Amino acid sequence: MEIFEMFLNIGFWAATIRMATPLIFGTLGELICERAGVLNLGIEGIMTTGAMVAWMWVYQGGDLWSAVFVAAFFGMLFGYLHSIFSVYMGLSQHVTGIGITLLSTSLSYYSFRLLLPGVTTPPKIVPFDVYPIPLLSEIPVVGTAFFTQSPLTYLAFIMVGVVAYVLYRTPVGLAVRMVGENPMAVEVQGIDVYRVRTGAVMVGSAFMAVGGAFLTISVFDAFYFDMVNGRGWICVALVIFASWRPGKALLGAVLFAAFDAIQIRVQQSSVNLIPYQFFLMMPYVFSILALVIMSRKAAYPKALLVPFRRGQR
């Protein structure tokens, strides 16, 4: 009965939308990369980098919106590094991605310690405040839950539409999808496959970094180690759940966030006889089940994980 009451609680849905925001950014970023034929397992580390540099930028006196762009810039740098090895050199995308995660995570932690050597408790900043959208926020129930959020949350939902439009309604999107399906055909048309894939990986990595930045400059007001906490890996699974479509990626992100919000509330309201680890694993178990059910007929990009060699068939 308590679980059903949660679904009628405005605070539950407001928390769900807030928790879904970094997943939306990360899933969109991974989706763009994979649509171009490149698996980016560097997402966990890139999100960590985005979280750290955005927070550090604000802590050093920068404003919040410029911190978003700084995070995106560093995400693009790691995306470019990923593309050098996986796109131009044709090395294993799995190994390269994991290497990017290890490198970017370690650099973030090292930079934090280097810039703040004597800090034991992470300093705090003033994060984005909640911005109620005029008129829409006054709608009963829905307005409070969906239209009284951080500006970055609104941006995440807007970007779902933007990414969908670009992928399916523009020549650039067509080129991105084709290099993930049949890069040889794209090469015949005189389009540089390497550049298209590199651009897609860089843009996708920028989205990932912004997802990490959301954690430090919108949800929390400090940076601490392991704050991304596996969200990057969840985003990789959500891309499969979404069948590489932005609209379904939004649905998957909200669904996982709802599972996560449920486990937090159930954990707080349950007796101590049940170990808290049981509740922590709940959203992941539900997500795996949803992934298995929804992805059985998923049509993945045909050239995903396949290195491109110019002139070879």
mmCIF file of C-alpha atoms in Angstrom:
data_model
loop_
_atom_site.group_PDB
_atom_site.id
_atom_site.type_symbol
_atom_site.label_atom_id
_atom_site.label_comp_id
_atom_site.label_asym_id
_atom_site.label_seq_id
_atom_site.Cartn_x
_atom_site.Cartn_y
_atom_site.Cartn_z
ATOM 1 C CA MET A 1 0.000 0.000 0.000
ATOM 2 C CA GLU A 2 2.841 2.389 0.813
ATOM 3 C CA ILE A 3 4.335 1.928 -2.656
ATOM 4 C CA PHE A 4 1.032 2.826 -4.319
ATOM 5 C CA GLU A 5 0.796 5.912 -2.142
ATOM 6 C CA MET A 6 4.234 6.973 -3.394
ATOM 7 C CA PHE A 7 2.924 7.261 -6.939
ATOM 8 C CA LEU A 8 0.370 9.798 -5.703
ATOM 9 C CA ASN A 9 3.036 11.829 -3.945
ATOM 10 C CA ILE A 10 4.136 15.013 -5.736
ATOM 11 C CA GLY A 11 7.532 14.897 -4.050
ATOM 12 C CA PHE A 12 8.157 11.421 -5.447
ATOM 13 C CA TRP A 13 7.660 12.558 -9.049
ATOM 14 C CA ALA A 14 9.657 15.724 -8.517
ATOM 15 C CA ALA A 15 12.540 13.619 -7.186
ATOM 16 C CA THR A 16 12.173 11.166 -10.069
ATOM 17 C CA ILE A 17 12.504 13.908 -12.693
ATOM 18 C CA ARG A 18 15.480 15.378 -10.864
ATOM 19 C CA MET A 19 17.224 11.999 -10.596
ATOM 20 C CA ALA A 20 16.517 11.259 -14.265
ATOM 21 C CA THR A 21 18.288 14.404 -15.504
ATOM 22 C CA PRO A 22 21.928 13.162 -15.475
ATOM 23 C CA LEU A 23 20.734 9.872 -16.990
ATOM 24 C CA ILE A 24 19.017 11.752 -19.822
ATOM 25 C CA PHE A 25 22.180 13.692 -20.661
ATOM 26 C CA GLY A 26 24.381 10.606 -20.406
ATOM 27 C CA THR A 27 22.046 8.378 -22.404
ATOM 28 C CA LEU A 28 21.683 10.956 -25.177
ATOM 29 C CA GLY A 29 25.467 11.266 -25.338
ATOM 30 C CA GLU A 30 26.002 7.512 -25.538
ATOM 31 C CA LEU A 31 23.200 7.210 -28.084
ATOM 32 C CA ILE A 32 24.848 9.766 -30.385
ATOM 33 C CA CYS A 33 28.180 7.922 -30.172
ATOM 34 C CA GLU A 34 26.651 4.525 -30.857
ATOM 35 C CA ARG A 35 24.475 5.833 -33.669
ATOM 36 C CA ALA A 36 27.762 6.742 -35.366
ATOM 37 C CA GLY A 37 29.106 3.228 -34.763
ATOM 38 C CA VAL A 38 31.289 3.957 -31.722
ATOM 39 C CA LEU A 39 30.737 2.426 -28.290
ATOM 40 C CA ASN A 40 31.904 4.932 -25.680
ATOM 41 C CA LEU A 41 32.629 3.156 -22.409
ATOM 42 C CA GLY A 42 34.474 6.254 -21.247
ATOM 43 C CA ILE A 43 31.132 7.662 -20.127
ATOM 44 C CA GLU A 44 31.609 6.957 -16.412
ATOM 45 C CA GLY A 45 34.903 8.824 -16.311
ATOM 46 C CA ILE A 46 33.697 11.642 -18.575
ATOM 47 C CA MET A 47 30.725 12.240 -16.274
ATOM 48 C CA THR A 48 33.119 12.339 -13.321
ATOM 49 C CA THR A 49 35.289 14.878 -15.118
ATOM 50 C CA GLY A 50 32.253 17.002 -15.943
ATOM 51 C CA ALA A 51 31.183 16.946 -12.312
ATOM 52 C CA MET A 52 34.615 17.954 -11.050
ATOM 53 C CA VAL A 53 35.517 20.702 -13.541
ATOM 54 C CA ALA A 54 32.060 22.317 -13.350
ATOM 55 C CA TRP A 55 32.195 22.405 -9.572
ATOM 56 C CA MET A 56 35.796 23.644 -9.531
ATOM 57 C CA TRP A 57 34.986 26.369 -12.061
ATOM 58 C CA VAL A 58 32.198 27.725 -9.861
ATOM 59 C CA TYR A 59 34.289 27.330 -6.705
ATOM 60 C CA GLN A 60 37.044 29.406 -8.307
ATOM 61 C CA GLY A 61 34.606 32.218 -9.083
ATOM 62 C CA GLY A 62 33.008 31.268 -12.409
ATOM 63 C CA ASP A 63 29.270 31.463 -13.007
ATOM 64 C CA LEU A 64 27.033 28.429 -13.287
ATOM 65 C CA TRP A 65 26.206 28.555 -17.001
ATOM 66 C CA SER A 66 29.828 28.988 -18.010
ATOM 67 C CA ALA A 67 30.595 25.945 -15.834
ATOM 68 C CA VAL A 68 28.220 23.930 -18.036
ATOM 69 C CA PHE A 69 30.187 24.949 -21.138
ATOM 70 C CA VAL A 70 33.519 24.222 -19.438
ATOM 71 C CA ALA A 71 32.291 20.731 -18.538
ATOM 72 C CA ALA A 72 31.123 20.194 -22.118
ATOM 73 C CA PHE A 73 34.521 21.348 -23.421
ATOM 74 C CA PHE A 74 36.429 18.860 -21.270
ATOM 75 C CA GLY A 75 33.983 16.148 -22.300
ATOM 76 C CA MET A 76 34.734 16.923 -25.944
ATOM 77 C CA LEU A 77 38.473 16.686 -25.253
ATOM 78 C CA PHE A 78 38.124 13.172 -23.873
ATOM 79 C CA GLY A 79 35.767 12.334 -26.724
ATOM 80 C CA TYR A 80 38.421 13.426 -29.195
ATOM 81 C CA LEU A 81 41.011 11.325 -27.383
ATOM 82 C CA HIS A 82 38.662 8.347 -27.566
ATOM 83 C CA SER A 83 38.163 8.877 -31.301
ATOM 84 C CA ILE A 84 41.903 9.026 -31.997
ATOM 85 C CA PHE A 85 42.305 5.473 -30.752
ATOM 86 C CA SER A 86 38.956 3.942 -31.704
ATOM 87 C CA VAL A 87 38.082 5.790 -34.926
ATOM 88 C CA TYR A 88 41.372 6.725 -36.583
ATOM 89 C CA MET A 89 43.555 3.912 -35.257
ATOM 90 C CA GLY A 90 40.777 1.311 -35.210
ATOM 91 C CA LEU A 91 41.681 -0.049 -31.769
ATOM 92 C CA SER A 92 39.237 -1.930 -29.554
ATOM 93 C CA GLN A 93 36.415 0.384 -28.533
ATOM 94 C CA HIS A 94 35.895 -1.594 -25.324
ATOM 95 C CA VAL A 95 39.503 -1.269 -24.188
ATOM 96 C CA THR A 96 39.785 2.361 -25.292
ATOM 97 C CA GLY A 97 36.588 3.331 -23.503
ATOM 98 C CA ILE A 98 37.587 1.674 -20.245
ATOM 99 C CA GLY A 99 40.981 3.358 -20.541
ATOM 100 C CA ILE A 100 39.289 6.737 -20.966
ATOM 101 C CA THR A 101 37.191 6.071 -17.876
ATOM 102 C CA LEU A 102 40.240 5.187 -15.798
ATOM 103 C CA LEU A 103 42.235 8.147 -17.135
ATOM 104 C CA SER A 104 39.537 10.793 -16.750
ATOM 105 C CA THR A 105 38.454 9.569 -13.314
ATOM 106 C CA SER A 106 42.022 9.487 -12.007
ATOM 107 C CA LEU A 107 42.813 12.911 -13.473
ATOM 108 C CA SER A 108 39.699 14.361 -11.855
ATOM 109 C CA TYR A 109 40.591 13.002 -8.431
ATOM 110 C CA TYR A 110 44.242 14.018 -8.814
ATOM 111 C CA SER A 111 43.308 17.546 -9.921
ATOM 112 C CA PHE A 112 40.938 17.898 -6.984
ATOM 113 C CA ARG A 113 43.670 16.916 -4.533
ATOM 114 C CA LEU A 114 46.246 19.072 -6.313
ATOM 115 C CA LEU A 115 44.091 22.210 -6.224
ATOM 116 C CA LEU A 116 42.738 21.589 -2.723
ATOM 117 C CA PRO A 117 45.478 19.628 -0.940
ATOM 118 C CA GLY A 118 44.447 20.281 2.652
ATOM 119 C CA VAL A 119 40.710 19.845 2.256
ATOM 120 C CA THR A 120 39.062 17.060 4.229
ATOM 121 C CA THR A 121 35.452 18.152 3.747
ATOM 122 C CA PRO A 122 34.495 19.163 0.179
ATOM 123 C CA PRO A 123 33.828 22.938 0.051
ATOM 124 C CA LYS A 124 30.361 24.021 -0.972
ATOM 125 C CA ILE A 125 29.167 26.261 -3.793
ATOM 126 C CA VAL A 126 25.839 27.919 -4.584
ATOM 127 C CA PRO A 127 24.197 25.594 -7.165
ATOM 128 C CA PHE A 128 21.395 26.247 -9.638
ATOM 129 C CA ASP A 129 18.199 27.141 -7.876
ATOM 130 C CA VAL A 130 14.819 25.711 -8.749
ATOM 131 C CA TYR A 131 13.120 27.776 -11.441
ATOM 132 C CA PRO A 132 9.319 27.460 -11.587
ATOM 133 C CA ILE A 133 8.086 27.991 -15.151
ATOM 134 C CA PRO A 134 5.408 30.709 -15.151
ATOM 135 C CA LEU A 135 1.846 29.420 -15.614
ATOM 136 C CA LEU A 136 2.949 25.800 -16.139
ATOM 137 C CA SER A 137 4.225 25.492 -12.563
ATOM 138 C CA GLU A 138 0.778 26.535 -11.333
ATOM 139 C CA ILE A 139 -0.898 23.462 -12.821
ATOM 140 C CA PRO A 140 -2.107 21.279 -9.915
ATOM 141 C CA VAL A 141 0.141 18.302 -9.152
ATOM 142 C CA VAL A 142 1.828 18.169 -12.587
ATOM 143 C CA GLY A 143 3.105 21.726 -12.366
ATOM 144 C CA THR A 144 4.795 21.216 -9.022
ATOM 145 C CA ALA A 145 6.393 17.930 -10.036
ATOM 146 C CA PHE A 146 7.489 18.665 -13.600
ATOM 147 C CA PHE A 147 7.740 22.426 -13.982
ATOM 148 C CA THR A 148 9.448 23.389 -10.738
ATOM 149 C CA GLN A 149 12.906 22.062 -11.510
ATOM 150 C CA SER A 150 16.476 23.163 -12.170
ATOM 151 C CA PRO A 151 17.160 24.946 -15.505
ATOM 152 C CA LEU A 152 19.432 22.036 -16.463
ATOM 153 C CA THR A 153 16.516 19.641 -16.089
ATOM 154 C CA TYR A 154 14.501 21.659 -18.574
ATOM 155 C CA LEU A 155 17.534 21.721 -20.856
ATOM 156 C CA ALA A 156 17.797 17.919 -20.696
ATOM 157 C CA PHE A 157 14.188 17.475 -21.833
ATOM 158 C CA ILE A 158 14.629 20.048 -24.584
ATOM 159 C CA MET A 159 17.741 18.277 -25.831
ATOM 160 C CA VAL A 160 15.789 15.039 -26.276
ATOM 161 C CA GLY A 161 13.692 16.804 -28.896
ATOM 162 C CA VAL A 162 16.715 18.528 -30.419
ATOM 163 C CA VAL A 163 18.689 15.281 -30.764
ATOM 164 C CA ALA A 164 15.682 13.481 -32.246
ATOM 165 C CA TYR A 165 15.150 16.281 -34.760
ATOM 166 C CA VAL A 166 18.804 16.423 -35.780
ATOM 167 C CA LEU A 167 19.120 12.650 -36.142
ATOM 168 C CA TYR A 168 15.949 12.131 -38.186
ATOM 169 C CA ARG A 169 15.287 15.450 -39.912
ATOM 170 C CA THR A 170 18.657 16.873 -40.960
ATOM 171 C CA PRO A 171 21.463 15.876 -43.357
ATOM 172 C CA VAL A 172 23.899 15.856 -40.437
ATOM 173 C CA GLY A 173 21.749 13.343 -38.589
ATOM 174 C CA LEU A 174 21.454 11.203 -41.689
ATOM 175 C CA ALA A 175 25.240 11.164 -42.058
ATOM 176 C CA VAL A 176 25.647 10.168 -38.395
ATOM 177 C CA ARG A 177 23.157 7.326 -38.726
ATOM 178 C CA MET A 178 24.653 6.108 -41.978
ATOM 179 C CA VAL A 179 28.240 5.912 -40.660
ATOM 180 C CA GLY A 180 26.782 3.675 -37.965
ATOM 181 C CA GLU A 181 24.969 1.506 -40.492
ATOM 182 C CA ASN A 182 26.995 1.453 -43.708
ATOM 183 C CA PRO A 183 30.123 3.637 -43.623
ATOM 184 C CA MET A 184 31.231 2.408 -47.066
ATOM 185 C CA ALA A 185 28.125 3.909 -48.631
ATOM 186 C CA VAL A 186 28.869 7.195 -46.886
ATOM 187 C CA GLU A 187 32.419 7.183 -48.188
ATOM 188 C CA VAL A 188 31.162 6.697 -51.744
ATOM 189 C CA GLN A 189 29.150 9.899 -51.334
ATOM 190 C CA GLY A 190 32.349 11.794 -50.574
ATOM 191 C CA ILE A 191 31.672 12.232 -46.843
ATOM 192 C CA ASP A 192 34.590 11.757 -44.477
ATOM 193 C CA VAL A 193 33.551 8.886 -42.195
ATOM 194 C CA TYR A 194 36.358 9.605 -39.734
ATOM 195 C CA ARG A 195 35.257 13.205 -39.239
ATOM 196 C CA VAL A 196 31.600 12.317 -38.837
ATOM 197 C CA ARG A 197 32.360 9.658 -36.258
ATOM 198 C CA THR A 198 34.815 11.895 -34.423
ATOM 199 C CA GLY A 199 32.312 14.752 -34.339
ATOM 200 C CA ALA A 200 29.599 12.445 -33.027
ATOM 201 C CA VAL A 201 31.839 11.077 -30.280
ATOM 202 C CA MET A 202 32.892 14.580 -29.242
ATOM 203 C CA VAL A 203 29.323 15.887 -29.130
ATOM 204 C CA GLY A 204 28.139 12.776 -27.303
ATOM 205 C CA SER A 205 30.946 13.122 -24.769
ATOM 206 C CA ALA A 206 29.959 16.751 -24.193
ATOM 207 C CA PHE A 207 26.446 15.576 -23.268
ATOM 208 C CA MET A 208 27.941 13.051 -20.849
ATOM 209 C CA ALA A 209 30.061 15.703 -19.138
ATOM 210 C CA VAL A 210 27.056 17.998 -18.734
ATOM 211 C CA GLY A 211 25.225 15.098 -17.104
ATOM 212 C CA GLY A 212 28.043 14.841 -14.596
ATOM 213 C CA ALA A 213 28.076 18.613 -14.094
ATOM 214 C CA PHE A 214 24.399 18.482 -13.163
ATOM 215 C CA LEU A 215 25.292 16.466 -10.078
ATOM 216 C CA THR A 216 27.622 19.090 -8.627
ATOM 217 C CA ILE A 217 26.103 22.395 -9.747
ATOM 218 C CA SER A 218 22.423 21.527 -9.578
ATOM 219 C CA VAL A 219 21.658 18.576 -7.282
ATOM 220 C CA PHE A 220 24.512 18.796 -4.783
ATOM 221 C CA ASP A 221 26.700 21.734 -3.868
ATOM 222 C CA ALA A 222 30.042 19.907 -3.606
ATOM 223 C CA PHE A 223 32.212 17.371 -5.405
ATOM 224 C CA TYR A 224 33.172 14.111 -3.774
ATOM 225 C CA PHE A 225 34.728 10.894 -5.014
ATOM 226 C CA ASP A 226 32.491 8.224 -6.562
ATOM 227 C CA MET A 227 29.557 10.622 -6.816
ATOM 228 C CA VAL A 228 28.698 9.424 -10.353
ATOM 229 C CA ASN A 229 28.179 5.998 -8.738
ATOM 230 C CA GLY A 230 27.690 3.869 -11.849
ATOM 231 C CA ARG A 231 25.289 6.200 -13.644
ATOM 232 C CA GLY A 232 27.467 6.021 -16.745
ATOM 233 C CA TRP A 233 27.107 2.256 -17.007
ATOM 234 C CA ILE A 234 23.355 2.584 -16.528
ATOM 235 C CA CYS A 235 23.270 4.993 -19.474
ATOM 236 C CA VAL A 236 24.968 2.393 -21.684
ATOM 237 C CA ALA A 237 22.231 -0.092 -20.784
ATOM 238 C CA LEU A 238 19.518 2.524 -21.311
ATOM 239 C CA VAL A 239 20.663 3.066 -24.897
ATOM 240 C CA ILE A 240 19.958 -0.610 -25.606
ATOM 241 C CA PHE A 241 16.669 -0.381 -23.725
ATOM 242 C CA ALA A 242 15.756 2.596 -25.922
ATOM 243 C CA SER A 243 16.629 0.785 -29.158
ATOM 244 C CA TRP A 244 18.877 3.746 -29.993
ATOM 245 C CA ARG A 245 15.935 6.189 -30.093
ATOM 246 C CA PRO A 246 15.936 9.477 -28.108
ATOM 247 C CA GLY A 247 12.263 9.302 -27.105
ATOM 248 C CA LYS A 248 12.583 5.838 -25.616
ATOM 249 C CA ALA A 249 15.854 6.916 -23.988
ATOM 250 C CA LEU A 250 13.894 9.559 -22.084
ATOM 251 C CA LEU A 251 11.372 6.931 -21.019
ATOM 252 C CA GLY A 252 14.144 4.586 -19.853
ATOM 253 C CA ALA A 253 15.897 7.312 -17.854
ATOM 254 C CA VAL A 254 12.680 8.289 -16.068
ATOM 255 C CA LEU A 255 11.840 4.632 -15.436
ATOM 256 C CA PHE A 256 15.199 3.897 -13.814
ATOM 257 C CA ALA A 257 15.008 7.110 -11.782
ATOM 258 C CA ALA A 258 11.564 6.061 -10.553
ATOM 259 C CA PHE A 259 12.951 2.694 -9.442
ATOM 260 C CA ASP A 260 15.759 4.497 -7.650
ATOM 261 C CA ALA A 261 13.350 6.910 -5.947
ATOM 262 C CA ILE A 262 11.185 3.993 -4.855
ATOM 263 C CA GLN A 263 14.094 2.145 -3.246
ATOM 264 C CA ILE A 264 15.101 5.242 -1.283
ATOM 265 C CA ARG A 265 11.611 5.700 0.129
ATOM 266 C CA VAL A 266 11.048 2.004 0.808
ATOM 267 C CA GLN A 267 14.412 1.834 2.543
ATOM 268 C CA GLN A 268 13.472 4.747 4.785
ATOM 269 C CA SER A 269 10.058 3.346 5.677
ATOM 270 C CA SER A 270 10.968 -0.337 6.187
ATOM 271 C CA VAL A 271 12.003 -2.074 9.362
ATOM 272 C CA ASN A 272 15.638 -2.857 10.069
ATOM 273 C CA LEU A 273 15.125 -6.592 9.563
ATOM 274 C CA ILE A 274 15.775 -6.176 5.821
ATOM 275 C CA PRO A 275 19.395 -5.279 4.939
ATOM 276 C CA TYR A 276 19.648 -1.919 3.169
ATOM 277 C CA GLN A 277 21.677 -3.546 0.359
ATOM 278 C CA PHE A 278 18.474 -5.254 -0.764
ATOM 279 C CA PHE A 279 16.868 -1.901 -1.478
ATOM 280 C CA LEU A 280 19.999 -0.587 -3.176
ATOM 281 C CA MET A 281 19.891 -3.407 -5.709
ATOM 282 C CA MET A 282 16.169 -2.988 -6.473
ATOM 283 C CA PRO A 283 16.446 -0.386 -9.273
ATOM 284 C CA TYR A 284 19.196 -2.379 -10.984
ATOM 285 C CA VAL A 285 17.210 -5.627 -10.858
ATOM 286 C CA PHE A 286 14.117 -3.918 -12.237
ATOM 287 C CA SER A 287 16.194 -2.219 -14.926
ATOM 288 C CA ILE A 288 17.770 -5.516 -16.005
ATOM 289 C CA LEU A 289 14.337 -7.089 -16.303
ATOM 290 C CA ALA A 290 13.065 -4.129 -18.326
ATOM 291 C CA LEU A 291 16.186 -4.251 -20.487
ATOM 292 C CA VAL A 292 15.681 -7.947 -21.246
ATOM 293 C CA ILE A 293 12.014 -7.464 -22.096
ATOM 294 C CA MET A 294 12.335 -4.307 -24.194
ATOM 295 C CA SER A 295 15.567 -5.028 -26.053
ATOM 296 C CA ARG A 296 14.794 -8.461 -27.513
ATOM 297 C CA LYS A 297 13.799 -6.938 -30.845
ATOM 298 C CA ALA A 298 16.153 -3.956 -30.727
ATOM 299 C CA ALA A 299 17.761 -3.144 -34.077
ATOM 300 C CA TYR A 300 21.297 -2.042 -33.275
ATOM 301 C CA PRO A 301 23.449 0.003 -35.701
ATOM 302 C CA LYS A 302 25.043 -2.516 -38.065
ATOM 303 C CA ALA A 303 28.498 -0.924 -37.986
ATOM 304 C CA LEU A 304 28.615 -0.536 -34.203
ATOM 305 C CA LEU A 305 32.024 -1.677 -32.888
ATOM 306 C CA VAL A 306 33.259 -2.220 -36.461
ATOM 307 C CA PRO A 307 36.430 -0.198 -37.247
ATOM 308 C CA PHE A 308 36.338 1.656 -40.563
ATOM 309 C CA ARG A 309 39.226 1.293 -42.996
ATOM 310 C CA ARG A 310 39.171 3.662 -45.926
ATOM 311 C CA GLY A 311 39.164 1.818 -49.248
ATOM 312 C CA GLN A 312 38.486 -1.601 -47.705
ATOM 313 C CA ARG A 313 35.295 -3.597 -48.201
#
